[in-house]
Amino acid sequence: MDLLPKLFGQIHVVTEVIEECAAGGMISVPDLRAVPWVIEIHPSQAITIGILLELDKGEKYTLQMAKELKADRVIIDEKIGRDVAEYLGLEVTGTLGILLKAKQNGWIESFTESANAMSDQGIHYNKTLIKKLAKVIGEN
């Protein structure tokens, strides 16, 4: 999480995602409402983009608000959410993209070790993809 403000400054997060994180899961996430660089966004209306109805609540509102606010990009890891975001014309990055940028900026020692550490915490990514991305930035 320390990388996010370095890369993006402030981050807008819809209430639904904040509530999903507060409910707990595989990894511990701090109270996002207490994080100074997180700006909570309250959706202004019901979902109006039909294709979003197939996504989970957090992704639905994230993508709708990104469109409404003309966001620079969205951070989504799930494949279907990424595909829908790209279909809607949004620029997408995910956790691995954040780790790549952090490595390129010298903020982490190793992309591969960071990705593996996330896997150790229960957040799994395709090993082949991790190796491919590591190779792109010169890690073997």
PDB file of C-alpha atoms in Angstrom:
ATOM      1  CA  MET A   1       0.000   0.000   0.000  1.00  0.00           C
ATOM      2  CA  ASP A   2       2.943   2.335   0.571  1.00  0.00           C
ATOM      3  CA  LEU A   3       3.595   2.307  -3.173  1.00  0.00           C
ATOM      4  CA  LEU A   4       0.190   3.664  -4.176  1.00  0.00           C
ATOM      5  CA  PRO A   5       0.618   7.301  -3.078  1.00  0.00           C
ATOM      6  CA  LYS A   6       4.122   7.338  -4.572  1.00  0.00           C
ATOM      7  CA  LEU A   7       2.763   6.257  -7.945  1.00  0.00           C
ATOM      8  CA  PHE A   8      -0.611   7.976  -8.019  1.00  0.00           C
ATOM      9  CA  GLY A   9      -0.791  10.629  -5.285  1.00  0.00           C
ATOM     10  CA  GLN A  10      -4.380  10.473  -4.119  1.00  0.00           C
ATOM     11  CA  ILE A  11      -6.586   7.508  -4.941  1.00  0.00           C
ATOM     12  CA  HIS A  12     -10.364   7.619  -5.237  1.00  0.00           C
ATOM     13  CA  VAL A  13     -12.034   4.525  -3.798  1.00  0.00           C
ATOM     14  CA  VAL A  14     -15.761   3.848  -3.923  1.00  0.00           C
ATOM     15  CA  THR A  15     -17.544   3.168  -0.657  1.00  0.00           C
ATOM     16  CA  GLU A  16     -18.315  -0.398  -1.740  1.00  0.00           C
ATOM     17  CA  VAL A  17     -14.609  -1.267  -2.063  1.00  0.00           C
ATOM     18  CA  ILE A  18     -13.830   0.352   1.287  1.00  0.00           C
ATOM     19  CA  GLU A  19     -16.579  -1.758   2.866  1.00  0.00           C
ATOM     20  CA  GLU A  20     -15.311  -4.942   1.141  1.00  0.00           C
ATOM     21  CA  CYS A  21     -11.819  -4.293   2.532  1.00  0.00           C
ATOM     22  CA  ALA A  22     -13.198  -3.566   6.012  1.00  0.00           C
ATOM     23  CA  ALA A  23     -15.089  -6.872   5.963  1.00  0.00           C
ATOM     24  CA  GLY A  24     -11.755  -8.675   5.804  1.00  0.00           C
ATOM     25  CA  GLY A  25     -10.337 -11.289   3.535  1.00  0.00           C
ATOM     26  CA  MET A  26      -7.109 -13.079   2.710  1.00  0.00           C
ATOM     27  CA  ILE A  27      -4.916 -10.126   3.634  1.00  0.00           C
ATOM     28  CA  SER A  28      -5.192  -7.444   6.245  1.00  0.00           C
ATOM     29  CA  VAL A  29      -6.049  -4.017   4.849  1.00  0.00           C
ATOM     30  CA  PRO A  30      -5.974  -0.930   7.061  1.00  0.00           C
ATOM     31  CA  ASP A  31      -9.117   1.133   7.514  1.00  0.00           C
ATOM     32  CA  LEU A  32      -9.101   2.939   4.167  1.00  0.00           C
ATOM     33  CA  ARG A  33     -11.160   5.788   5.607  1.00  0.00           C
ATOM     34  CA  ALA A  34      -8.187   6.582   7.884  1.00  0.00           C
ATOM     35  CA  VAL A  35      -5.618   6.594   5.070  1.00  0.00           C
ATOM     36  CA  PRO A  36      -4.885  10.249   4.194  1.00  0.00           C
ATOM     37  CA  TRP A  37      -4.314   9.686   0.465  1.00  0.00           C
ATOM     38  CA  VAL A  38      -7.552   7.707  -0.040  1.00  0.00           C
ATOM     39  CA  ILE A  39     -10.560   9.758  -1.096  1.00  0.00           C
ATOM     40  CA  GLU A  40     -13.845   7.973  -0.547  1.00  0.00           C
ATOM     41  CA  ILE A  41     -16.310   8.294  -3.401  1.00  0.00           C
ATOM     42  CA  HIS A  42     -19.994   7.743  -2.775  1.00  0.00           C
ATOM     43  CA  PRO A  43     -21.744   6.512  -5.921  1.00  0.00           C
ATOM     44  CA  SER A  44     -24.278   9.070  -7.008  1.00  0.00           C
ATOM     45  CA  GLN A  45     -26.722   6.736  -8.671  1.00  0.00           C
ATOM     46  CA  ALA A  46     -27.669   3.179  -9.485  1.00  0.00           C
ATOM     47  CA  ILE A  47     -25.620   1.242 -12.018  1.00  0.00           C
ATOM     48  CA  THR A  48     -26.498   2.576 -15.458  1.00  0.00           C
ATOM     49  CA  ILE A  49     -23.979   0.760 -17.659  1.00  0.00           C
ATOM     50  CA  GLY A  50     -25.609  -2.605 -18.376  1.00  0.00           C
ATOM     51  CA  ILE A  51     -22.413  -4.608 -18.885  1.00  0.00           C
ATOM     52  CA  LEU A  52     -21.417  -3.849 -15.281  1.00  0.00           C
ATOM     53  CA  LEU A  53     -24.266  -5.907 -13.870  1.00  0.00           C
ATOM     54  CA  GLU A  54     -22.172  -9.100 -14.149  1.00  0.00           C
ATOM     55  CA  LEU A  55     -19.383  -7.793 -11.899  1.00  0.00           C
ATOM     56  CA  ASP A  56     -19.120  -7.816  -8.121  1.00  0.00           C
ATOM     57  CA  LYS A  57     -20.360  -4.763  -6.240  1.00  0.00           C
ATOM     58  CA  GLY A  58     -16.958  -3.117  -5.760  1.00  0.00           C
ATOM     59  CA  GLU A  59     -15.963  -3.478  -9.405  1.00  0.00           C
ATOM     60  CA  LYS A  60     -19.378  -2.282 -10.659  1.00  0.00           C
ATOM     61  CA  TYR A  61     -19.206   0.974  -8.771  1.00  0.00           C
ATOM     62  CA  THR A  62     -15.480   1.447  -9.357  1.00  0.00           C
ATOM     63  CA  LEU A  63     -15.914   1.254 -13.121  1.00  0.00           C
ATOM     64  CA  GLN A  64     -19.065   3.363 -13.190  1.00  0.00           C
ATOM     65  CA  MET A  65     -17.455   6.093 -11.087  1.00  0.00           C
ATOM     66  CA  ALA A  66     -14.250   5.913 -13.156  1.00  0.00           C
ATOM     67  CA  LYS A  67     -16.313   6.623 -16.269  1.00  0.00           C
ATOM     68  CA  GLU A  68     -18.273   9.421 -14.578  1.00  0.00           C
ATOM     69  CA  LEU A  69     -15.148  11.061 -13.124  1.00  0.00           C
ATOM     70  CA  LYS A  70     -13.090  10.512 -16.292  1.00  0.00           C
ATOM     71  CA  ALA A  71     -10.423   8.758 -14.200  1.00  0.00           C
ATOM     72  CA  ASP A  72      -6.889   8.417 -15.548  1.00  0.00           C
ATOM     73  CA  ARG A  73      -6.904   4.689 -14.743  1.00  0.00           C
ATOM     74  CA  VAL A  74      -8.422   2.004 -12.576  1.00  0.00           C
ATOM     75  CA  ILE A  75      -6.619  -0.565 -10.462  1.00  0.00           C
ATOM     76  CA  ILE A  76      -8.233  -3.977 -10.917  1.00  0.00           C
ATOM     77  CA  ASP A  77      -6.735  -7.451 -10.744  1.00  0.00           C
ATOM     78  CA  GLU A  78      -9.666  -9.714 -11.651  1.00  0.00           C
ATOM     79  CA  LYS A  79      -9.657 -10.654 -15.344  1.00  0.00           C
ATOM     80  CA  ILE A  80     -13.342 -10.006 -16.027  1.00  0.00           C
ATOM     81  CA  GLY A  81     -13.169  -6.597 -14.366  1.00  0.00           C
ATOM     82  CA  ARG A  82     -10.066  -5.702 -16.376  1.00  0.00           C
ATOM     83  CA  ASP A  83     -11.724  -6.823 -19.602  1.00  0.00           C
ATOM     84  CA  VAL A  84     -14.849  -4.760 -18.913  1.00  0.00           C
ATOM     85  CA  ALA A  85     -12.757  -1.717 -17.952  1.00  0.00           C
ATOM     86  CA  GLU A  86     -10.816  -1.942 -21.213  1.00  0.00           C
ATOM     87  CA  TYR A  87     -14.068  -2.409 -23.144  1.00  0.00           C
ATOM     88  CA  LEU A  88     -15.314   0.815 -21.539  1.00  0.00           C
ATOM     89  CA  GLY A  89     -12.160   2.584 -22.705  1.00  0.00           C
ATOM     90  CA  LEU A  90     -10.508   2.879 -19.297  1.00  0.00           C
ATOM     91  CA  GLU A  91      -6.781   2.481 -18.745  1.00  0.00           C
ATOM     92  CA  VAL A  92      -6.183  -0.436 -16.392  1.00  0.00           C
ATOM     93  CA  THR A  93      -3.370  -1.461 -14.117  1.00  0.00           C
ATOM     94  CA  GLY A  94      -3.204  -4.123 -11.465  1.00  0.00           C
ATOM     95  CA  THR A  95      -1.043  -5.112  -8.550  1.00  0.00           C
ATOM     96  CA  LEU A  96       1.663  -6.586 -10.785  1.00  0.00           C
ATOM     97  CA  GLY A  97       1.744  -3.373 -12.820  1.00  0.00           C
ATOM     98  CA  ILE A  98       2.178  -1.396  -9.615  1.00  0.00           C
ATOM     99  CA  LEU A  99       5.030  -3.673  -8.539  1.00  0.00           C
ATOM    100  CA  LEU A 100       6.687  -3.260 -11.964  1.00  0.00           C
ATOM    101  CA  LYS A 101       6.549   0.537 -11.710  1.00  0.00           C
ATOM    102  CA  ALA A 102       7.844   0.390  -8.149  1.00  0.00           C
ATOM    103  CA  LYS A 103      10.815  -1.723  -9.247  1.00  0.00           C
ATOM    104  CA  GLN A 104      11.502   0.594 -12.183  1.00  0.00           C
ATOM    105  CA  ASN A 105      11.489   3.565  -9.775  1.00  0.00           C
ATOM    106  CA  GLY A 106      13.794   1.795  -7.327  1.00  0.00           C
ATOM    107  CA  TRP A 107      11.197   1.633  -4.535  1.00  0.00           C
ATOM    108  CA  ILE A 108      11.404  -2.144  -4.163  1.00  0.00           C
ATOM    109  CA  GLU A 109      14.417  -4.431  -4.472  1.00  0.00           C
ATOM    110  CA  SER A 110      12.808  -7.165  -6.542  1.00  0.00           C
ATOM    111  CA  PHE A 111       9.606  -7.439  -8.542  1.00  0.00           C
ATOM    112  CA  THR A 112       9.728 -11.239  -8.366  1.00  0.00           C
ATOM    113  CA  GLU A 113      10.280 -11.364  -4.605  1.00  0.00           C
ATOM    114  CA  SER A 114       7.441  -8.889  -4.043  1.00  0.00           C
ATOM    115  CA  ALA A 115       5.059 -10.875  -6.268  1.00  0.00           C
ATOM    116  CA  ASN A 116       6.068 -14.099  -4.482  1.00  0.00           C
ATOM    117  CA  ALA A 117       5.528 -12.436  -1.097  1.00  0.00           C
ATOM    118  CA  MET A 118       1.979 -11.611  -2.145  1.00  0.00           C
ATOM    119  CA  SER A 119       1.504 -15.237  -3.132  1.00  0.00           C
ATOM    120  CA  ASP A 120       2.736 -16.266   0.312  1.00  0.00           C
ATOM    121  CA  GLN A 121      -0.067 -14.097   1.740  1.00  0.00           C
ATOM    122  CA  GLY A 122      -2.691 -15.881  -0.374  1.00  0.00           C
ATOM    123  CA  ILE A 123      -2.868 -13.553  -3.368  1.00  0.00           C
ATOM    124  CA  HIS A 124      -1.904 -15.718  -6.314  1.00  0.00           C
ATOM    125  CA  TYR A 125      -0.851 -14.666  -9.791  1.00  0.00           C
ATOM    126  CA  ASN A 126       0.059 -16.768 -12.782  1.00  0.00           C
ATOM    127  CA  LYS A 127       3.686 -17.852 -12.287  1.00  0.00           C
ATOM    128  CA  THR A 128       4.354 -17.725 -16.036  1.00  0.00           C
ATOM    129  CA  LEU A 129       3.117 -14.130 -16.152  1.00  0.00           C
ATOM    130  CA  ILE A 130       5.352 -13.183 -13.213  1.00  0.00           C
ATOM    131  CA  LYS A 131       8.381 -14.737 -14.950  1.00  0.00           C
ATOM    132  CA  LYS A 132       7.524 -13.000 -18.232  1.00  0.00           C
ATOM    133  CA  LEU A 133       7.153  -9.585 -16.560  1.00  0.00           C
ATOM    134  CA  ALA A 134      10.339 -10.116 -14.532  1.00  0.00           C
ATOM    135  CA  LYS A 135      12.229 -10.851 -17.725  1.00  0.00           C
ATOM    136  CA  VAL A 136      10.917  -7.632 -19.321  1.00  0.00           C
ATOM    137  CA  ILE A 137      12.538  -5.587 -16.545  1.00  0.00           C
ATOM    138  CA  GLY A 138      15.741  -7.616 -16.467  1.00  0.00           C
ATOM    139  CA  GLU A 139      15.093  -9.880 -13.497  1.00  0.00           C
ATOM    140  CA  ASN A 140      15.797 -13.544 -14.145  1.00  0.00           C
TER     141      ASN A 140
END
